[in-house]
PDB file of C-alpha atoms in Angstrom:
ATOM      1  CA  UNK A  12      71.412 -23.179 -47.151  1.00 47.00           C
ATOM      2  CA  UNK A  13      69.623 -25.980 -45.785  1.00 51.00           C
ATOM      3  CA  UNK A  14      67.795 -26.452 -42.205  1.00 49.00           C
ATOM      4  CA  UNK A  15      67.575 -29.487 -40.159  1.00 54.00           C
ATOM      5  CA  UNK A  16      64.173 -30.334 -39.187  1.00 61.00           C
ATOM      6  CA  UNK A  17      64.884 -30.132 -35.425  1.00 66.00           C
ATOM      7  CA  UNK A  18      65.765 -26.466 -36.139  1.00 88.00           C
ATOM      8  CA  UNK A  19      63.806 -25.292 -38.415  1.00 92.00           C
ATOM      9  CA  UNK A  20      61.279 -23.158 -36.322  1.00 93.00           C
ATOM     10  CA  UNK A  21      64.110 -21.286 -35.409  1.00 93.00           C
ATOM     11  CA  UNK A  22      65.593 -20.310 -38.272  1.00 94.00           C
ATOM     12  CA  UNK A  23      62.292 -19.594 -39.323  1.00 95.00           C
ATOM     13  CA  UNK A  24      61.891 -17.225 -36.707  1.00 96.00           C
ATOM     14  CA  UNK A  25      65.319 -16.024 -37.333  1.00 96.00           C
ATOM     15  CA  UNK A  26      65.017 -15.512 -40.614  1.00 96.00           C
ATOM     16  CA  UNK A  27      61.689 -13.478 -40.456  1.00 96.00           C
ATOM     17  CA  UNK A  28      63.509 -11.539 -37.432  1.00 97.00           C
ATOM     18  CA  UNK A  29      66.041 -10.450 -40.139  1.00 97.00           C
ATOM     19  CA  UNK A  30      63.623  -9.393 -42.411  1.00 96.00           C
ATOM     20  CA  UNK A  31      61.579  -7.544 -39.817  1.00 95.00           C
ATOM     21  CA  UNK A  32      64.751  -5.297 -38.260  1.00 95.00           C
ATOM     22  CA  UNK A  33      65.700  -4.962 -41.888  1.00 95.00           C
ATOM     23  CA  UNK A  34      62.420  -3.846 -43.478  1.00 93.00           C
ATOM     24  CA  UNK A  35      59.276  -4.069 -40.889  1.00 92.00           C
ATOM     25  CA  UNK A  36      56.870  -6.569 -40.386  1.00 92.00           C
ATOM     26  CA  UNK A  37      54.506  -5.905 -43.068  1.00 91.00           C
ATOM     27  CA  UNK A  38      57.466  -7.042 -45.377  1.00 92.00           C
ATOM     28  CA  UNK A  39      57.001 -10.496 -44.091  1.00 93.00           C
ATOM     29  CA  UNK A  40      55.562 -13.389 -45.532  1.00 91.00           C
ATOM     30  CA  UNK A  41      55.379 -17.029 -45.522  1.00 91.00           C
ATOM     31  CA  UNK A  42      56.186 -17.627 -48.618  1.00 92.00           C
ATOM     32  CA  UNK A  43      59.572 -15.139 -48.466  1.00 93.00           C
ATOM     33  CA  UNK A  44      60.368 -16.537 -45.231  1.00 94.00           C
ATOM     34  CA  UNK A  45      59.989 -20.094 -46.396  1.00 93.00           C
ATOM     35  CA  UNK A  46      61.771 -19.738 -49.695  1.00 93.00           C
ATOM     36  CA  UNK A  47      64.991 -18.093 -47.588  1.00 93.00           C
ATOM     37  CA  UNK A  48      65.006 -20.995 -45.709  1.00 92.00           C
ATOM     38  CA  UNK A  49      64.981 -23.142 -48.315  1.00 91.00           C
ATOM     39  CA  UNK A  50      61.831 -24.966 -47.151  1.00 92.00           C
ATOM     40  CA  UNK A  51      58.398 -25.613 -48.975  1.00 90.00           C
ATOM     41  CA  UNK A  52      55.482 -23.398 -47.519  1.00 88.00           C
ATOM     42  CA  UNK A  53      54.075 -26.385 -46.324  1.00 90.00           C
ATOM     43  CA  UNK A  54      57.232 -27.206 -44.301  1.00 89.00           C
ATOM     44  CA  UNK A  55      56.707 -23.064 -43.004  1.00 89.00           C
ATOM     45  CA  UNK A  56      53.322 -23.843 -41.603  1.00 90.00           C
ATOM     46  CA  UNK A  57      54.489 -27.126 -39.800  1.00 90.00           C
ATOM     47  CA  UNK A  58      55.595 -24.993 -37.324  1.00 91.00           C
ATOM     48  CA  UNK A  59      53.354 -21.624 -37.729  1.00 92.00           C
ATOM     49  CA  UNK A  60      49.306 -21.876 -37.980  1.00 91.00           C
ATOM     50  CA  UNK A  61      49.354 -18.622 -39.108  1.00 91.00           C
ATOM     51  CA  UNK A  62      51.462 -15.717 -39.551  1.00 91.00           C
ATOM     52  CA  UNK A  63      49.921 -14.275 -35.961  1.00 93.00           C
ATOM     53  CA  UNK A  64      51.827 -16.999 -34.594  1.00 95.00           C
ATOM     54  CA  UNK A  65      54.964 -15.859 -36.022  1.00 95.00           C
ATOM     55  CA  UNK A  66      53.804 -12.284 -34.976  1.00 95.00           C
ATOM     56  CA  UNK A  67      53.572 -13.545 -31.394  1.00 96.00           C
ATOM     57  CA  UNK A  68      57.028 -15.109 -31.919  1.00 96.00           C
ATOM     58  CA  UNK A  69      58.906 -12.112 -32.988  1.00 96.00           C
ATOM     59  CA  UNK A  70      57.068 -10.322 -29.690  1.00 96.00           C
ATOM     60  CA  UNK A  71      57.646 -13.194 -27.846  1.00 95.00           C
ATOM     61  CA  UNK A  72      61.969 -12.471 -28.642  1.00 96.00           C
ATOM     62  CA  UNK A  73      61.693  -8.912 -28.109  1.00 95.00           C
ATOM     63  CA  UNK A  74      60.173  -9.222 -25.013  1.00 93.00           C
ATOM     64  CA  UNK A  75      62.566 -11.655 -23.914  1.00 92.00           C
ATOM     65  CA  UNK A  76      65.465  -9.239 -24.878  1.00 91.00           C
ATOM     66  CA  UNK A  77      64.435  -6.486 -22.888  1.00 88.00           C
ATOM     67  CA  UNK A  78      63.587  -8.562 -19.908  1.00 84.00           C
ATOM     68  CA  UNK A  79      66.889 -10.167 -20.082  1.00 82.00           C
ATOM     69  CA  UNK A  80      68.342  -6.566 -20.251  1.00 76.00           C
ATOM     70  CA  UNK A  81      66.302  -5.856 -17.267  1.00 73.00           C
ATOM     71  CA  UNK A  82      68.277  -8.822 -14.966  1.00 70.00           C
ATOM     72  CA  UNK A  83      71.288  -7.201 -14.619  1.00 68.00           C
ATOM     73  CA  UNK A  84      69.766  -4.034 -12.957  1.00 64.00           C
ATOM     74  CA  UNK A  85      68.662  -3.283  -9.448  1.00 63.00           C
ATOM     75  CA  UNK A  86      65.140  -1.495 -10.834  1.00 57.00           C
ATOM     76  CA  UNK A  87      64.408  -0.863  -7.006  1.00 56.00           C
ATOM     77  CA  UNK A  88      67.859   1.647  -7.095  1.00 59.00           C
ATOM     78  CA  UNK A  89      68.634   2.117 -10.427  1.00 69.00           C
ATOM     79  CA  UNK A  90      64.871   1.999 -12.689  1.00 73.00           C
ATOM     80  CA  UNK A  91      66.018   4.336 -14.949  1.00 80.00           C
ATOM     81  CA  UNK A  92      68.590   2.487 -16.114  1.00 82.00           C
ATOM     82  CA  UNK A  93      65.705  -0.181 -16.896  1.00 83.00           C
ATOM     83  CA  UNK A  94      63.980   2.857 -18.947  1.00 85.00           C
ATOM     84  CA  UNK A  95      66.876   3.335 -20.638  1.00 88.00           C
ATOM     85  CA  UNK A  96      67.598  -0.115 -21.618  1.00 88.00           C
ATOM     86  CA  UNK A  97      64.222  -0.219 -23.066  1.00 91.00           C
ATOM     87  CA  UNK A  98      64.799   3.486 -25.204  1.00 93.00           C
ATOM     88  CA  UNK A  99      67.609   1.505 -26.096  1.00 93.00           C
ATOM     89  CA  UNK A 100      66.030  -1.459 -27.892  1.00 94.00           C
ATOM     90  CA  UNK A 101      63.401   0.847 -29.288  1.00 95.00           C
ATOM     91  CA  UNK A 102      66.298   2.412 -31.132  1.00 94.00           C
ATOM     92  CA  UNK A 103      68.566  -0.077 -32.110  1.00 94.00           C
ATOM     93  CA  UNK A 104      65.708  -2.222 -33.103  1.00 96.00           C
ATOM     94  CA  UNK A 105      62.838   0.322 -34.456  1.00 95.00           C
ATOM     95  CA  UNK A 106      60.948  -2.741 -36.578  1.00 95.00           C
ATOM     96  CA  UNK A 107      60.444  -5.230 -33.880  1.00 96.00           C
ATOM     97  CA  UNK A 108      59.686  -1.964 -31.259  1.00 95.00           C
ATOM     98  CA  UNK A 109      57.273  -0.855 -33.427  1.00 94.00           C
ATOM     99  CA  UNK A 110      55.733  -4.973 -33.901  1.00 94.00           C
ATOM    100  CA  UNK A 111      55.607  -4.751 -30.126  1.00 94.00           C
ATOM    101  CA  UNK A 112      53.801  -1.613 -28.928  1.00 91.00           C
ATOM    102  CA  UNK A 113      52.660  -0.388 -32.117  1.00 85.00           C
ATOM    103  CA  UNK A 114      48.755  -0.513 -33.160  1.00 69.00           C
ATOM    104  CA  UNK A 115      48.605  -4.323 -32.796  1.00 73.00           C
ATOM    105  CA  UNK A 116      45.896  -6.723 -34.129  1.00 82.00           C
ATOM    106  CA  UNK A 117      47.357  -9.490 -32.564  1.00 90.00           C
ATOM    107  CA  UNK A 118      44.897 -10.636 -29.505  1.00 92.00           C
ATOM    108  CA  UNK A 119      47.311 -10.901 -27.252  1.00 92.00           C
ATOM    109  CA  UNK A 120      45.391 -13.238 -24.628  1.00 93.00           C
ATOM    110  CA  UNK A 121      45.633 -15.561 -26.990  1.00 94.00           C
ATOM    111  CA  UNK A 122      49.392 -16.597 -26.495  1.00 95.00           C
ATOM    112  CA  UNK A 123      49.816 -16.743 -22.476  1.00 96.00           C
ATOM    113  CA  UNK A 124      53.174 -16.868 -22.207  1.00 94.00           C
ATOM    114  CA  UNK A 125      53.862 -13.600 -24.489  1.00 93.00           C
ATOM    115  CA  UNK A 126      50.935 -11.852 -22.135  1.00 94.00           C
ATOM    116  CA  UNK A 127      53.140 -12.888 -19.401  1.00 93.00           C
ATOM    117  CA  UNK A 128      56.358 -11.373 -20.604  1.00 91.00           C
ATOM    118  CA  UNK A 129      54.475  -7.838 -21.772  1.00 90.00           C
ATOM    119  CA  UNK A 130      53.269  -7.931 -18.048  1.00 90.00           C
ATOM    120  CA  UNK A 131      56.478  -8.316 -16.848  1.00 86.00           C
ATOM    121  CA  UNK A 132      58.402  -5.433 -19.296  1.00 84.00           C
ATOM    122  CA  UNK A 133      55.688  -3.031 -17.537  1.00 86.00           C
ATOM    123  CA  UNK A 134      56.287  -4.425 -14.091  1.00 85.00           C
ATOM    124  CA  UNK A 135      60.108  -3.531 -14.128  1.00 81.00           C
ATOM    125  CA  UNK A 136      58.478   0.158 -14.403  1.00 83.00           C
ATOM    126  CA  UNK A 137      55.836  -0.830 -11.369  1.00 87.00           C
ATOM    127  CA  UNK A 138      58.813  -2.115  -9.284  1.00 83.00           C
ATOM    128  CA  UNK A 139      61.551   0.992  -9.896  1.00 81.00           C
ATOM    129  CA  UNK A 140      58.479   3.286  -9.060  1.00 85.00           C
ATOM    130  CA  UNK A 141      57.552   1.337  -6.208  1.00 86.00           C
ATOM    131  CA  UNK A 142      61.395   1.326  -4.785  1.00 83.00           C
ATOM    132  CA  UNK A 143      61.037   5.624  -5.314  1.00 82.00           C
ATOM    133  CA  UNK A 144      57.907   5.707  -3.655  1.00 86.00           C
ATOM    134  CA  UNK A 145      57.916   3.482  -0.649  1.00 88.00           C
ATOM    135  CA  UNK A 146      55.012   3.622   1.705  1.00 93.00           C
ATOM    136  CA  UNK A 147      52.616   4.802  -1.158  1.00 94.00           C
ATOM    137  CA  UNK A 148      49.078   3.588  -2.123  1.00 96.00           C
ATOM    138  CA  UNK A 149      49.361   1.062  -5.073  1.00 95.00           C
ATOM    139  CA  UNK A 150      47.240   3.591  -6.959  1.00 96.00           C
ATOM    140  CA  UNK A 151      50.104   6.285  -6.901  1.00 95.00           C
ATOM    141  CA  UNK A 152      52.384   3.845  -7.617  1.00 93.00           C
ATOM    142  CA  UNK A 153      50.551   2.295 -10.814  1.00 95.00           C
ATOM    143  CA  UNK A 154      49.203   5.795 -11.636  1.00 94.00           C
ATOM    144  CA  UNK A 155      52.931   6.995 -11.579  1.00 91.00           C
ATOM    145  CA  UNK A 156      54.537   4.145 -13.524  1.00 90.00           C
ATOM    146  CA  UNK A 157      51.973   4.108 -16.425  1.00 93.00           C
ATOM    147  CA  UNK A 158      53.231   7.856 -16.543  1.00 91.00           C
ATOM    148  CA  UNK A 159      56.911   7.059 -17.152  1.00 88.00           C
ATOM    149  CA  UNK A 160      55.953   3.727 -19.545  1.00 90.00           C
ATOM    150  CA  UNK A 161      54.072   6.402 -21.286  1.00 91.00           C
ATOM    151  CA  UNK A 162      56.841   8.947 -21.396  1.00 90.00           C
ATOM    152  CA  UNK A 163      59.435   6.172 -22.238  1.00 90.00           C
ATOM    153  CA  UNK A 164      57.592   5.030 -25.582  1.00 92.00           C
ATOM    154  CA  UNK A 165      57.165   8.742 -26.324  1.00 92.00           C
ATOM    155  CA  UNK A 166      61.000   9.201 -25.811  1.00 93.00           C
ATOM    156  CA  UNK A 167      61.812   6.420 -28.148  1.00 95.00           C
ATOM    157  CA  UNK A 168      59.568   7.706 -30.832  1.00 93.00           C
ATOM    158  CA  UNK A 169      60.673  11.987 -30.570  1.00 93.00           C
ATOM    159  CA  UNK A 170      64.095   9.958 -30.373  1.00 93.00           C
ATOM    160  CA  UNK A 171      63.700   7.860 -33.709  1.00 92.00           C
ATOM    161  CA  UNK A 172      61.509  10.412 -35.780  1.00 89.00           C
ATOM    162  CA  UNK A 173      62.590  14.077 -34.534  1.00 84.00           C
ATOM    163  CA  UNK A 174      64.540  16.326 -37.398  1.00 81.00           C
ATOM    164  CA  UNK A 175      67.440  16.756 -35.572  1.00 79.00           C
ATOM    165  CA  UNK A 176      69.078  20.099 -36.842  1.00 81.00           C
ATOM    166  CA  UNK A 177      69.902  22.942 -35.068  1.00 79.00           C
ATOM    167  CA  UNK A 178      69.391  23.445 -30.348  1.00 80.00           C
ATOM    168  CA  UNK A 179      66.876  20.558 -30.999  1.00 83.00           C
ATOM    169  CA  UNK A 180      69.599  18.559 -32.327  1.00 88.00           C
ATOM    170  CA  UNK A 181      72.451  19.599 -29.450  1.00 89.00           C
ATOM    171  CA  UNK A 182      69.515  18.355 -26.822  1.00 90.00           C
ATOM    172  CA  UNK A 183      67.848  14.922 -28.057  1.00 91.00           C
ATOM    173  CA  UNK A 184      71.422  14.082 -28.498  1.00 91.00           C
ATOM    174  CA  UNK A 185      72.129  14.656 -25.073  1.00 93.00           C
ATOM    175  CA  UNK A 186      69.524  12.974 -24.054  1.00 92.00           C
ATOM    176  CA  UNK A 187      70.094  10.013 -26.085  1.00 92.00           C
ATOM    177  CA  UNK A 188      73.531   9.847 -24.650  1.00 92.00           C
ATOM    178  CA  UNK A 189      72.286  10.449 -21.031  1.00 92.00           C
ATOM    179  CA  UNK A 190      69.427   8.374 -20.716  1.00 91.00           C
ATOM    180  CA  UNK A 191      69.694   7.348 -17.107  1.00 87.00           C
ATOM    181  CA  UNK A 192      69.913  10.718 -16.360  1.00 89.00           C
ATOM    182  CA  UNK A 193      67.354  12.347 -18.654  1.00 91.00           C
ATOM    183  CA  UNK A 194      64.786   9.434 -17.296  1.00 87.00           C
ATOM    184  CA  UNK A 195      65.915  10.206 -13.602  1.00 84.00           C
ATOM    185  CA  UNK A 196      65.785  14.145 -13.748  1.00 88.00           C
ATOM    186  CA  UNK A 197      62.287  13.583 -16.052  1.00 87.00           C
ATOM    187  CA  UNK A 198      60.402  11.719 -13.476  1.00 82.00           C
ATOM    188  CA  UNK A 199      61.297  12.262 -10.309  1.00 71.00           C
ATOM    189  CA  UNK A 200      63.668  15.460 -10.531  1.00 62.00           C
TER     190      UNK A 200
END
């Protein structure tokens, strides 16, 4: 399958996407990536300086995912649903999660825009907690949401990794299938 030049960083970054969700990130490299796209490794680094730039591109689409996920909501009613939608992804797409918010080595700072869209996954949490909690100090408020960021990453891992056999089992299936309500009940129940 060939690419056309005007697309190739795409399907570059599509192609390493697939291999990511499929396998995990350490799975990747240039040369694979390349070779699936029928390109030269040359042709690969055209468009990446490094594979920290691909890194920061796979971020870069996660992070865009759950902040699309996060315009259909009304956070300042509804955050959990936000919290949820962000379990969510963790689930349905554990590789890229873990890429994400995992131990990182990328230096984040250097790519602005992805800085800019991990700011703004957290500040859907800042803004739901802000809409429970009118009238409090910003402290509260920040001290509160990094408390239910916190407790949504944990979710998604007990969620992803817990032997489910047995009462343990009945619950973080219910859970799992009443997010909204877990996350509502959770932190402010």
């Amino acid at each position: 399958m060939g690419y056309h030049k005007e697309n190739l960083k795409e399907q570059l970054v599509k192609i390493a996407w697939d291999i990511c969700e499929a396998e995990s990130w350490q799975k990747i490299n240039m040369r694979l990536v390349a070779q699936k796209a029928g390109v030269s490794p040359t042709a690969f680094y055209r468009h990446f300086k490094s594979k920290n730039d691909l890194r920061a591109e796979l971020m870069r689409k996660g992070f865009q995912l759950i902040y699309e996920g996060r315009k259909d909501l009304n956070i300042g009613v509804n955050f959990a649903a936000y919290g949820a939608h962000v379990v969510r992804f963790g689930i349905q797409h554990p590789h890229i999660y873990d890429l994400m918010f995992g131990n990182n080595e990328l230096n984040i700072s250097l790519y602005p825009d992805l800085e800019a869209l991990s700011a703004a996954s957290f500040s859907g949490i800042v803004a739901g907690v802000r809409g429970r909690l009118p009238n409090q100090p910003e402290r509260k408020v920040l001290l509160k949401a990094y408390n239910v960021w916190a407790s949504t990453h944990g979710l998604v891992n007990i969620l992803r990794h817990s032997n489910r056999t047995g009462e343990k089992a009945e619950t973080l299936n219910w859970i799992e299938s009443n997010l909204e309500e877990y996350l509502t009940m959770t932190t402010f129940g």
